[in-house]
């Protein structure tokens, strides 16, 4: 660590400790005072959350240190090219809001993978839950070690101790307070994150010169070309793979992942769920813009002329590109009381919000999609009978699962130190696993001819080819005779796995329809289809049939009354005679 880095002072630890104190108190409030007694309260916040908290928790859930550290480091190292992802956000958020949210909210479900069972059967539900659990266990580990890496670069503290602190505190308040604690801490974290980044940009720009000078330095270094269109698919970043690849990755993450779907389902109404996505659009664009600007400011600071003596400072002494931001803050503003503590709090806030969301989602998927179906199967094999535990028991079990996954993520986080830069690691993980999930949900919502075994085979194929590409690229890294697939940019993994899933599913579904016609689904519940695919006549016909049935039932009820009246009239006539 360079001698120019300023160590954290007592006031910095006070600021950092205040953040941790707020998170712990929030968990205690929702866990002890609010008393999460039902699974609906613990997993879905009683389905009673307004749009703004839902919007903030979704944003905070996906604003991990990968955004706070990885994006500025990427812009600092390679220029503005990565900011092309903002174009895909303009397409991604309306896609999620219009196509996916209405389907999930219209079903009385707790997890996204219950949809897969209703549409394709239990085997597909199992595979979807399996992919989500694998993906998010490792993602939790990645996010858990990241702030420890940054804090160690500044303070010199043992990384393992810092990982332990982050993991234990996050697991504690998530276990106690459930989704309610997660949502309200996320809202607080979002404010901390935005406020801190803005302060860093303002102070950094002042130390460098001004925004015009920042842009001039980057432009002279040919780092401001946003629209790069090389046709080589092995190029790390290009405009097409950033827009297309990131679009598919983010739709899988925002549209069909349990982490986001669980937030939609906690909203008070469908309009609140949709509005939460609409609110996220400007917030996400602002967050990406200021993160990218932060990278440009740091490059201009280190590679531009010093305004005092005209010298060029040169790159800082860091061991990882992802340490550059925290190094910059410590070096330039570490002397300001509390500034470093505020920035470290920002990083930890991003980590805590993402980890807590993942732990809560993992707990819900394990309980609803794994444990409860096993109970039902065991009950049937034992001759029936109601042996289902109480909802209070399941609520306690959910808390145990949160603690279990927190411990697992803590252990795996120690394996993440040498896996690569944050941006590439994130896109590799979500592209390879998110593609098959997005494919299976999309086929269910938009293609009526899709069937169980066709989609299951397609999803497994997409998942396997993604794992094959990841492992091959790691094993053969640096070799001149690499297999062509292993040279593919990680930005194309989502398209690779999604296209494999869709193509194989289309072919296999048609084969199964012809070979086993008795297994064909003649009618699909319209609620399982996207609103644009639903047959508009069927709901009306069903409404008319329901009305006719109600009329018939009313007639049946009147008949006994009419017969009784007739008997009374006869009695009256007899008495008169």
PDB file of N, CA and C in Angstrom, residues 307-397:
ATOM      1  N   UNK A 307      -2.435  20.684 -11.827  1.00  0.00           N
ATOM      2  CA  UNK A 307      -2.672  22.121 -11.987  1.00  0.00           C
ATOM      3  C   UNK A 307      -1.677  22.982 -11.212  1.00  0.00           C
ATOM      4  N   UNK A 308      -0.929  22.397 -10.286  1.00  0.00           N
ATOM      5  CA  UNK A 308       0.013  23.174  -9.479  1.00  0.00           C
ATOM      6  C   UNK A 308       1.372  23.278 -10.167  1.00  0.00           C
ATOM      7  N   UNK A 309       1.968  22.108 -10.535  1.00  0.00           N
ATOM      8  CA  UNK A 309       3.323  22.128 -11.101  1.00  0.00           C
ATOM      9  C   UNK A 309       3.390  21.608 -12.536  1.00  0.00           C
ATOM     10  N   UNK A 310       2.257  21.211 -13.126  1.00  0.00           N
ATOM     11  CA  UNK A 310       2.240  20.764 -14.523  1.00  0.00           C
ATOM     12  C   UNK A 310       2.736  19.349 -14.743  1.00  0.00           C
ATOM     13  N   UNK A 311       3.072  18.615 -13.699  1.00  0.00           N
ATOM     14  CA  UNK A 311       3.545  17.238 -13.850  1.00  0.00           C
ATOM     15  C   UNK A 311       2.353  16.283 -13.961  1.00  0.00           C
ATOM     16  N   UNK A 312       2.663  15.064 -14.428  1.00  0.00           N
ATOM     17  CA  UNK A 312       1.645  14.018 -14.510  1.00  0.00           C
ATOM     18  C   UNK A 312       1.885  13.046 -13.363  1.00  0.00           C
ATOM     19  N   UNK A 313       0.873  12.812 -12.567  1.00  0.00           N
ATOM     20  CA  UNK A 313       1.022  12.007 -11.360  1.00  0.00           C
ATOM     21  C   UNK A 313       1.323  10.545 -11.673  1.00  0.00           C
ATOM     22  N   UNK A 314       0.687   9.995 -12.708  1.00  0.00           N
ATOM     23  CA  UNK A 314       0.860   8.590 -13.027  1.00  0.00           C
ATOM     24  C   UNK A 314      -0.079   7.713 -12.240  1.00  0.00           C
ATOM     25  N   UNK A 315      -0.181   6.450 -12.637  1.00  0.00           N
ATOM     26  CA  UNK A 315      -1.149   5.540 -11.989  1.00  0.00           C
ATOM     27  C   UNK A 315      -0.779   5.272 -10.538  1.00  0.00           C
ATOM     28  N   UNK A 316      -1.772   5.017  -9.711  1.00  0.00           N
ATOM     29  CA  UNK A 316      -1.511   4.723  -8.290  1.00  0.00           C
ATOM     30  C   UNK A 316      -0.985   3.304  -8.109  1.00  0.00           C
ATOM     31  N   UNK A 317      -0.471   3.046  -6.940  1.00  0.00           N
ATOM     32  CA  UNK A 317       0.100   1.751  -6.619  1.00  0.00           C
ATOM     33  C   UNK A 317      -0.993   0.832  -6.049  1.00  0.00           C
ATOM     34  N   UNK A 318      -1.710   0.154  -6.944  1.00  0.00           N
ATOM     35  CA  UNK A 318      -2.772  -0.762  -6.527  1.00  0.00           C
ATOM     36  C   UNK A 318      -2.471  -2.161  -7.056  1.00  0.00           C
ATOM     37  N   UNK A 319      -3.025  -3.154  -6.389  1.00  0.00           N
ATOM     38  CA  UNK A 319      -2.833  -4.543  -6.807  1.00  0.00           C
ATOM     39  C   UNK A 319      -3.987  -5.063  -7.652  1.00  0.00           C
ATOM     40  N   UNK A 320      -5.085  -4.312  -7.736  1.00  0.00           N
ATOM     41  CA  UNK A 320      -6.255  -4.712  -8.510  1.00  0.00           C
ATOM     42  C   UNK A 320      -6.925  -3.475  -9.071  1.00  0.00           C
ATOM     43  N   UNK A 321      -7.430  -3.526 -10.311  1.00  0.00           N
ATOM     44  CA  UNK A 321      -8.137  -2.367 -10.859  1.00  0.00           C
ATOM     45  C   UNK A 321      -9.331  -1.942 -10.026  1.00  0.00           C
ATOM     46  N   UNK A 322      -9.959  -2.887  -9.347  1.00  0.00           N
ATOM     47  CA  UNK A 322     -11.144  -2.572  -8.568  1.00  0.00           C
ATOM     48  C   UNK A 322     -10.834  -1.815  -7.274  1.00  0.00           C
ATOM     49  N   UNK A 323      -9.538  -1.597  -6.987  1.00  0.00           N
ATOM     50  CA  UNK A 323      -9.151  -0.826  -5.806  1.00  0.00           C
ATOM     51  C   UNK A 323      -8.942   0.642  -6.118  1.00  0.00           C
ATOM     52  N   UNK A 324      -9.001   1.005  -7.399  1.00  0.00           N
ATOM     53  CA  UNK A 324      -8.614   2.357  -7.801  1.00  0.00           C
ATOM     54  C   UNK A 324      -9.505   3.421  -7.171  1.00  0.00           C
ATOM     55  N   UNK A 325     -10.803   3.173  -7.084  1.00  0.00           N
ATOM     56  CA  UNK A 325     -11.721   4.182  -6.569  1.00  0.00           C
ATOM     57  C   UNK A 325     -11.475   4.463  -5.095  1.00  0.00           C
ATOM     58  N   UNK A 326     -11.372   3.419  -4.294  1.00  0.00           N
ATOM     59  CA  UNK A 326     -11.157   3.630  -2.867  1.00  0.00           C
ATOM     60  C   UNK A 326      -9.764   4.206  -2.616  1.00  0.00           C
ATOM     61  N   UNK A 327      -8.805   3.864  -3.470  1.00  0.00           N
ATOM     62  CA  UNK A 327      -7.461   4.454  -3.347  1.00  0.00           C
ATOM     63  C   UNK A 327      -7.528   5.955  -3.606  1.00  0.00           C
ATOM     64  N   UNK A 328      -8.253   6.348  -4.652  1.00  0.00           N
ATOM     65  CA  UNK A 328      -8.394   7.753  -5.008  1.00  0.00           C
ATOM     66  C   UNK A 328      -9.028   8.546  -3.869  1.00  0.00           C
ATOM     67  N   UNK A 329     -10.085   8.000  -3.299  1.00  0.00           N
ATOM     68  CA  UNK A 329     -10.767   8.683  -2.203  1.00  0.00           C
ATOM     69  C   UNK A 329      -9.835   8.822  -1.000  1.00  0.00           C
ATOM     70  N   UNK A 330      -9.112   7.758  -0.668  1.00  0.00           N
ATOM     71  CA  UNK A 330      -8.233   7.803   0.496  1.00  0.00           C
ATOM     72  C   UNK A 330      -7.071   8.762   0.291  1.00  0.00           C
ATOM     73  N   UNK A 331      -6.500   8.717  -0.901  1.00  0.00           N
ATOM     74  CA  UNK A 331      -5.321   9.541  -1.182  1.00  0.00           C
ATOM     75  C   UNK A 331      -5.647  11.030  -1.181  1.00  0.00           C
ATOM     76  N   UNK A 332      -6.777  11.389  -1.798  1.00  0.00           N
ATOM     77  CA  UNK A 332      -7.076  12.799  -1.975  1.00  0.00           C
ATOM     78  C   UNK A 332      -7.931  13.407  -0.863  1.00  0.00           C
ATOM     79  N   UNK A 333      -8.790  12.592  -0.270  1.00  0.00           N
ATOM     80  CA  UNK A 333      -9.741  13.161   0.683  1.00  0.00           C
ATOM     81  C   UNK A 333      -9.698  12.474   2.043  1.00  0.00           C
ATOM     82  N   UNK A 334      -8.693  11.647   2.241  1.00  0.00           N
ATOM     83  CA  UNK A 334      -8.592  10.958   3.522  1.00  0.00           C
ATOM     84  C   UNK A 334      -8.348  11.887   4.683  1.00  0.00           C
ATOM     85  N   UNK A 335      -7.835  13.101   4.391  1.00  0.00           N
ATOM     86  CA  UNK A 335      -7.591  14.065   5.461  1.00  0.00           C
ATOM     87  C   UNK A 335      -8.846  14.779   5.932  1.00  0.00           C
ATOM     88  N   UNK A 336      -9.932  14.684   5.155  1.00  0.00           N
ATOM     89  CA  UNK A 336     -11.194  15.314   5.550  1.00  0.00           C
ATOM     90  C   UNK A 336     -11.870  14.427   6.589  1.00  0.00           C
ATOM     91  N   UNK A 337     -12.159  14.932   7.763  1.00  0.00           N
ATOM     92  CA  UNK A 337     -12.725  14.078   8.830  1.00  0.00           C
ATOM     93  C   UNK A 337     -14.020  13.385   8.381  1.00  0.00           C
ATOM     94  N   UNK A 338     -14.040  12.075   8.475  1.00  0.00           N
ATOM     95  CA  UNK A 338     -15.230  11.302   8.179  1.00  0.00           C
ATOM     96  C   UNK A 338     -15.446  10.944   6.722  1.00  0.00           C
ATOM     97  N   UNK A 339     -14.621  11.517   5.801  1.00  0.00           N
ATOM     98  CA  UNK A 339     -14.866  11.290   4.370  1.00  0.00           C
ATOM     99  C   UNK A 339     -14.642   9.821   3.994  1.00  0.00           C
ATOM    100  N   UNK A 340     -13.528   9.264   4.457  1.00  0.00           N
ATOM    101  CA  UNK A 340     -13.261   7.859   4.154  1.00  0.00           C
ATOM    102  C   UNK A 340     -14.319   6.945   4.771  1.00  0.00           C
ATOM    103  N   UNK A 341     -14.721   7.253   5.974  1.00  0.00           N
ATOM    104  CA  UNK A 341     -15.759   6.458   6.617  1.00  0.00           C
ATOM    105  C   UNK A 341     -17.058   6.492   5.845  1.00  0.00           C
ATOM    106  N   UNK A 342     -17.381   7.670   5.260  1.00  0.00           N
ATOM    107  CA  UNK A 342     -18.591   7.789   4.450  1.00  0.00           C
ATOM    108  C   UNK A 342     -18.491   6.928   3.208  1.00  0.00           C
ATOM    109  N   UNK A 343     -17.332   6.948   2.544  1.00  0.00           N
ATOM    110  CA  UNK A 343     -17.205   6.168   1.312  1.00  0.00           C
ATOM    111  C   UNK A 343     -17.189   4.667   1.598  1.00  0.00           C
ATOM    112  N   UNK A 344     -16.511   4.264   2.643  1.00  0.00           N
ATOM    113  CA  UNK A 344     -16.530   2.847   3.019  1.00  0.00           C
ATOM    114  C   UNK A 344     -17.944   2.418   3.368  1.00  0.00           C
ATOM    115  N   UNK A 345     -18.698   3.313   4.016  1.00  0.00           N
ATOM    116  CA  UNK A 345     -20.100   3.014   4.326  1.00  0.00           C
ATOM    117  C   UNK A 345     -20.906   2.830   3.054  1.00  0.00           C
ATOM    118  N   UNK A 346     -20.600   3.625   2.041  1.00  0.00           N
ATOM    119  CA  UNK A 346     -21.280   3.495   0.748  1.00  0.00           C
ATOM    120  C   UNK A 346     -21.028   2.114   0.142  1.00  0.00           C
ATOM    121  N   UNK A 347     -19.783   1.667   0.169  1.00  0.00           N
ATOM    122  CA  UNK A 347     -19.452   0.352  -0.386  1.00  0.00           C
ATOM    123  C   UNK A 347     -20.132  -0.762   0.398  1.00  0.00           C
ATOM    124  N   UNK A 348     -20.086  -0.662   1.711  1.00  0.00           N
ATOM    125  CA  UNK A 348     -20.710  -1.689   2.541  1.00  0.00           C
ATOM    126  C   UNK A 348     -22.227  -1.659   2.378  1.00  0.00           C
ATOM    127  N   UNK A 349     -22.799  -0.460   2.182  1.00  0.00           N
ATOM    128  CA  UNK A 349     -24.241  -0.355   1.952  1.00  0.00           C
ATOM    129  C   UNK A 349     -24.649  -1.114   0.689  1.00  0.00           C
ATOM    130  N   UNK A 350     -23.854  -0.949  -0.386  1.00  0.00           N
ATOM    131  CA  UNK A 350     -24.145  -1.697  -1.601  1.00  0.00           C
ATOM    132  C   UNK A 350     -24.029  -3.189  -1.396  1.00  0.00           C
ATOM    133  N   UNK A 351     -23.049  -3.600  -0.613  1.00  0.00           N
ATOM    134  CA  UNK A 351     -22.869  -5.021  -0.351  1.00  0.00           C
ATOM    135  C   UNK A 351     -23.992  -5.581   0.514  1.00  0.00           C
ATOM    136  N   UNK A 352     -24.335  -4.887   1.585  1.00  0.00           N
ATOM    137  CA  UNK A 352     -25.367  -5.373   2.501  1.00  0.00           C
ATOM    138  C   UNK A 352     -26.720  -5.485   1.811  1.00  0.00           C
ATOM    139  N   UNK A 353     -27.068  -4.495   0.999  1.00  0.00           N
ATOM    140  CA  UNK A 353     -28.375  -4.524   0.330  1.00  0.00           C
ATOM    141  C   UNK A 353     -28.478  -5.699  -0.631  1.00  0.00           C
ATOM    142  N   UNK A 354     -27.404  -5.969  -1.375  1.00  0.00           N
ATOM    143  CA  UNK A 354     -27.432  -7.081  -2.317  1.00  0.00           C
ATOM    144  C   UNK A 354     -27.439  -8.425  -1.601  1.00  0.00           C
ATOM    145  N   UNK A 355     -26.599  -8.568  -0.593  1.00  0.00           N
ATOM    146  CA  UNK A 355     -26.524  -9.836   0.142  1.00  0.00           C
ATOM    147  C   UNK A 355     -27.845 -10.149   0.832  1.00  0.00           C
ATOM    148  N   UNK A 356     -28.424  -9.158   1.506  1.00  0.00           N
ATOM    149  CA  UNK A 356     -29.676  -9.398   2.222  1.00  0.00           C
ATOM    150  C   UNK A 356     -30.793  -9.794   1.266  1.00  0.00           C
ATOM    151  N   UNK A 357     -30.845  -9.157   0.105  1.00  0.00           N
ATOM    152  CA  UNK A 357     -31.866  -9.515  -0.888  1.00  0.00           C
ATOM    153  C   UNK A 357     -31.671 -10.941  -1.370  1.00  0.00           C
ATOM    154  N   UNK A 358     -30.432 -11.314  -1.615  1.00  0.00           N
ATOM    155  CA  UNK A 358     -30.151 -12.677  -2.070  1.00  0.00           C
ATOM    156  C   UNK A 358     -30.499 -13.712  -1.002  1.00  0.00           C
ATOM    157  N   UNK A 359     -30.142 -13.427   0.246  1.00  0.00           N
ATOM    158  CA  UNK A 359     -30.426 -14.381   1.319  1.00  0.00           C
ATOM    159  C   UNK A 359     -31.927 -14.591   1.484  1.00  0.00           C
ATOM    160  N   UNK A 360     -32.687 -13.503   1.424  1.00  0.00           N
ATOM    161  CA  UNK A 360     -34.132 -13.621   1.562  1.00  0.00           C
ATOM    162  C   UNK A 360     -34.739 -14.387   0.390  1.00  0.00           C
ATOM    163  N   UNK A 361     -34.233 -14.128  -0.825  1.00  0.00           N
ATOM    164  CA  UNK A 361     -34.743 -14.834  -2.003  1.00  0.00           C
ATOM    165  C   UNK A 361     -34.359 -16.306  -1.966  1.00  0.00           C
ATOM    166  N   UNK A 362     -33.140 -16.612  -1.562  1.00  0.00           N
ATOM    167  CA  UNK A 362     -32.706 -18.010  -1.465  1.00  0.00           C
ATOM    168  C   UNK A 362     -33.534 -18.772  -0.438  1.00  0.00           C
ATOM    169  N   UNK A 363     -33.845 -18.115   0.670  1.00  0.00           N
ATOM    170  CA  UNK A 363     -34.662 -18.758   1.693  1.00  0.00           C
ATOM    171  C   UNK A 363     -36.053 -19.074   1.156  1.00  0.00           C
ATOM    172  N   UNK A 364     -36.663 -18.139   0.448  1.00  0.00           N
ATOM    173  CA  UNK A 364     -38.017 -18.357  -0.069  1.00  0.00           C
ATOM    174  C   UNK A 364     -38.046 -19.460  -1.112  1.00  0.00           C
ATOM    175  N   UNK A 365     -37.061 -19.497  -2.007  1.00  0.00           N
ATOM    176  CA  UNK A 365     -37.013 -20.533  -3.040  1.00  0.00           C
ATOM    177  C   UNK A 365     -36.811 -21.903  -2.409  1.00  0.00           C
ATOM    178  N   UNK A 366     -35.929 -22.004  -1.436  1.00  0.00           N
ATOM    179  CA  UNK A 366     -35.676 -23.294  -0.801  1.00  0.00           C
ATOM    180  C   UNK A 366     -36.913 -23.813  -0.070  1.00  0.00           C
ATOM    181  N   UNK A 367     -37.593 -22.917   0.654  1.00  0.00           N
ATOM    182  CA  UNK A 367     -38.791 -23.333   1.392  1.00  0.00           C
ATOM    183  C   UNK A 367     -39.938 -23.698   0.454  1.00  0.00           C
ATOM    184  N   UNK A 368     -40.251 -22.796  -0.475  1.00  0.00           N
ATOM    185  CA  UNK A 368     -41.461 -22.948  -1.293  1.00  0.00           C
ATOM    186  C   UNK A 368     -41.266 -23.943  -2.430  1.00  0.00           C
ATOM    187  N   UNK A 369     -40.082 -23.952  -3.040  1.00  0.00           N
ATOM    188  CA  UNK A 369     -39.878 -24.771  -4.228  1.00  0.00           C
ATOM    189  C   UNK A 369     -39.186 -26.104  -3.961  1.00  0.00           C
ATOM    190  N   UNK A 370     -38.603 -26.267  -2.780  1.00  0.00           N
ATOM    191  CA  UNK A 370     -37.897 -27.512  -2.481  1.00  0.00           C
ATOM    192  C   UNK A 370     -38.543 -28.248  -1.300  1.00  0.00           C
ATOM    193  N   UNK A 371     -38.630 -27.578  -0.159  1.00  0.00           N
ATOM    194  CA  UNK A 371     -39.069 -28.263   1.062  1.00  0.00           C
ATOM    195  C   UNK A 371     -40.557 -28.604   1.011  1.00  0.00           C
ATOM    196  N   UNK A 372     -41.402 -27.641   0.657  1.00  0.00           N
ATOM    197  CA  UNK A 372     -42.841 -27.907   0.650  1.00  0.00           C
ATOM    198  C   UNK A 372     -43.253 -28.979  -0.363  1.00  0.00           C
ATOM    199  N   UNK A 373     -42.733 -28.982  -1.586  1.00  0.00           N
ATOM    200  CA  UNK A 373     -43.074 -30.083  -2.496  1.00  0.00           C
ATOM    201  C   UNK A 373     -42.613 -31.447  -1.991  1.00  0.00           C
ATOM    202  N   UNK A 374     -41.460 -31.499  -1.314  1.00  0.00           N
ATOM    203  CA  UNK A 374     -41.004 -32.771  -0.742  1.00  0.00           C
ATOM    204  C   UNK A 374     -41.974 -33.246   0.338  1.00  0.00           C
ATOM    205  N   UNK A 375     -42.475 -32.318   1.132  1.00  0.00           N
ATOM    206  CA  UNK A 375     -43.468 -32.679   2.138  1.00  0.00           C
ATOM    207  C   UNK A 375     -44.714 -33.290   1.494  1.00  0.00           C
ATOM    208  N   UNK A 376     -45.175 -32.642   0.429  1.00  0.00           N
ATOM    209  CA  UNK A 376     -46.379 -33.145  -0.239  1.00  0.00           C
ATOM    210  C   UNK A 376     -46.140 -34.540  -0.804  1.00  0.00           C
ATOM    211  N   UNK A 377     -44.970 -34.755  -1.376  1.00  0.00           N
ATOM    212  CA  UNK A 377     -44.643 -36.072  -1.936  1.00  0.00           C
ATOM    213  C   UNK A 377     -44.596 -37.134  -0.833  1.00  0.00           C
ATOM    214  N   UNK A 378     -43.991 -36.799   0.290  1.00  0.00           N
ATOM    215  CA  UNK A 378     -43.909 -37.759   1.395  1.00  0.00           C
ATOM    216  C   UNK A 378     -45.293 -38.054   1.974  1.00  0.00           C
ATOM    217  N   UNK A 379     -46.142 -37.041   2.004  1.00  0.00           N
ATOM    218  CA  UNK A 379     -47.494 -37.252   2.512  1.00  0.00           C
ATOM    219  C   UNK A 379     -48.276 -38.213   1.619  1.00  0.00           C
ATOM    220  N   UNK A 380     -48.108 -38.078   0.301  1.00  0.00           N
ATOM    221  CA  UNK A 380     -48.812 -38.965  -0.625  1.00  0.00           C
ATOM    222  C   UNK A 380     -48.289 -40.395  -0.525  1.00  0.00           C
ATOM    223  N   UNK A 381     -46.965 -40.539  -0.404  1.00  0.00           N
ATOM    224  CA  UNK A 381     -46.395 -41.888  -0.339  1.00  0.00           C
ATOM    225  C   UNK A 381     -46.745 -42.597   0.960  1.00  0.00           C
ATOM    226  N   UNK A 382     -47.103 -41.838   1.990  1.00  0.00           N
ATOM    227  CA  UNK A 382     -47.459 -42.435   3.277  1.00  0.00           C
ATOM    228  C   UNK A 382     -48.975 -42.584   3.449  1.00  0.00           C
ATOM    229  N   UNK A 383     -49.695 -42.475   2.344  1.00  0.00           N
ATOM    230  CA  UNK A 383     -51.134 -42.711   2.401  1.00  0.00           C
ATOM    231  C   UNK A 383     -51.966 -41.500   2.705  1.00  0.00           C
ATOM    232  N   UNK A 384     -51.406 -40.304   2.536  1.00  0.00           N
ATOM    233  CA  UNK A 384     -52.184 -39.089   2.744  1.00  0.00           C
ATOM    234  C   UNK A 384     -52.196 -38.671   4.202  1.00  0.00           C
ATOM    235  N   UNK A 385     -53.152 -37.799   4.513  1.00  0.00           N
ATOM    236  CA  UNK A 385     -53.205 -37.266   5.875  1.00  0.00           C
ATOM    237  C   UNK A 385     -52.508 -35.923   5.957  1.00  0.00           C
ATOM    238  N   UNK A 386     -53.034 -35.030   6.722  1.00  0.00           N
ATOM    239  CA  UNK A 386     -52.482 -33.687   6.845  1.00  0.00           C
ATOM    240  C   UNK A 386     -51.382 -33.672   7.900  1.00  0.00           C
ATOM    241  N   UNK A 387     -50.134 -33.671   7.417  1.00  0.00           N
ATOM    242  CA  UNK A 387     -48.972 -33.610   8.312  1.00  0.00           C
ATOM    243  C   UNK A 387     -48.178 -32.319   8.099  1.00  0.00           C
ATOM    244  N   UNK A 388     -48.816 -31.313   7.460  1.00  0.00           N
ATOM    245  CA  UNK A 388     -48.129 -30.071   7.155  1.00  0.00           C
ATOM    246  C   UNK A 388     -47.878 -29.267   8.429  1.00  0.00           C
ATOM    247  N   UNK A 389     -46.629 -28.824   8.665  1.00  0.00           N
ATOM    248  CA  UNK A 389     -46.354 -28.006   9.847  1.00  0.00           C
ATOM    249  C   UNK A 389     -47.092 -26.672   9.771  1.00  0.00           C
ATOM    250  N   UNK A 390     -47.172 -25.982  10.874  1.00  0.00           N
ATOM    251  CA  UNK A 390     -47.845 -24.687  10.912  1.00  0.00           C
ATOM    252  C   UNK A 390     -47.043 -23.645  10.148  1.00  0.00           C
ATOM    253  N   UNK A 391     -47.733 -22.550   9.804  1.00  0.00           N
ATOM    254  CA  UNK A 391     -47.061 -21.462   9.099  1.00  0.00           C
ATOM    255  C   UNK A 391     -46.005 -20.813   9.975  1.00  0.00           C
ATOM    256  N   UNK A 392     -46.240 -20.786  11.283  1.00  0.00           N
ATOM    257  CA  UNK A 392     -45.238 -20.249  12.203  1.00  0.00           C
ATOM    258  C   UNK A 392     -43.964 -21.088  12.157  1.00  0.00           C
ATOM    259  N   UNK A 393     -44.124 -22.398  12.041  1.00  0.00           N
ATOM    260  CA  UNK A 393     -42.966 -23.282  11.921  1.00  0.00           C
ATOM    261  C   UNK A 393     -42.175 -22.963  10.644  1.00  0.00           C
ATOM    262  N   UNK A 394     -42.885 -22.751   9.537  1.00  0.00           N
ATOM    263  CA  UNK A 394     -42.210 -22.425   8.277  1.00  0.00           C
ATOM    264  C   UNK A 394     -41.521 -21.068   8.346  1.00  0.00           C
ATOM    265  N   UNK A 395     -42.112 -20.142   9.088  1.00  0.00           N
ATOM    266  CA  UNK A 395     -41.466 -18.838   9.258  1.00  0.00           C
ATOM    267  C   UNK A 395     -40.130 -18.991   9.987  1.00  0.00           C
ATOM    268  N   UNK A 396     -40.130 -19.802  11.038  1.00  0.00           N
ATOM    269  CA  UNK A 396     -38.878 -20.061  11.762  1.00  0.00           C
ATOM    270  C   UNK A 396     -37.880 -20.801  10.873  1.00  0.00           C
ATOM    271  N   UNK A 397     -38.397 -21.732  10.052  1.00  0.00           N
ATOM    272  CA  UNK A 397     -37.523 -22.459   9.138  1.00  0.00           C
ATOM    273  C   UNK A 397     -36.906 -21.514   8.117  1.00  0.00           C
TER     274      UNK A 397
END
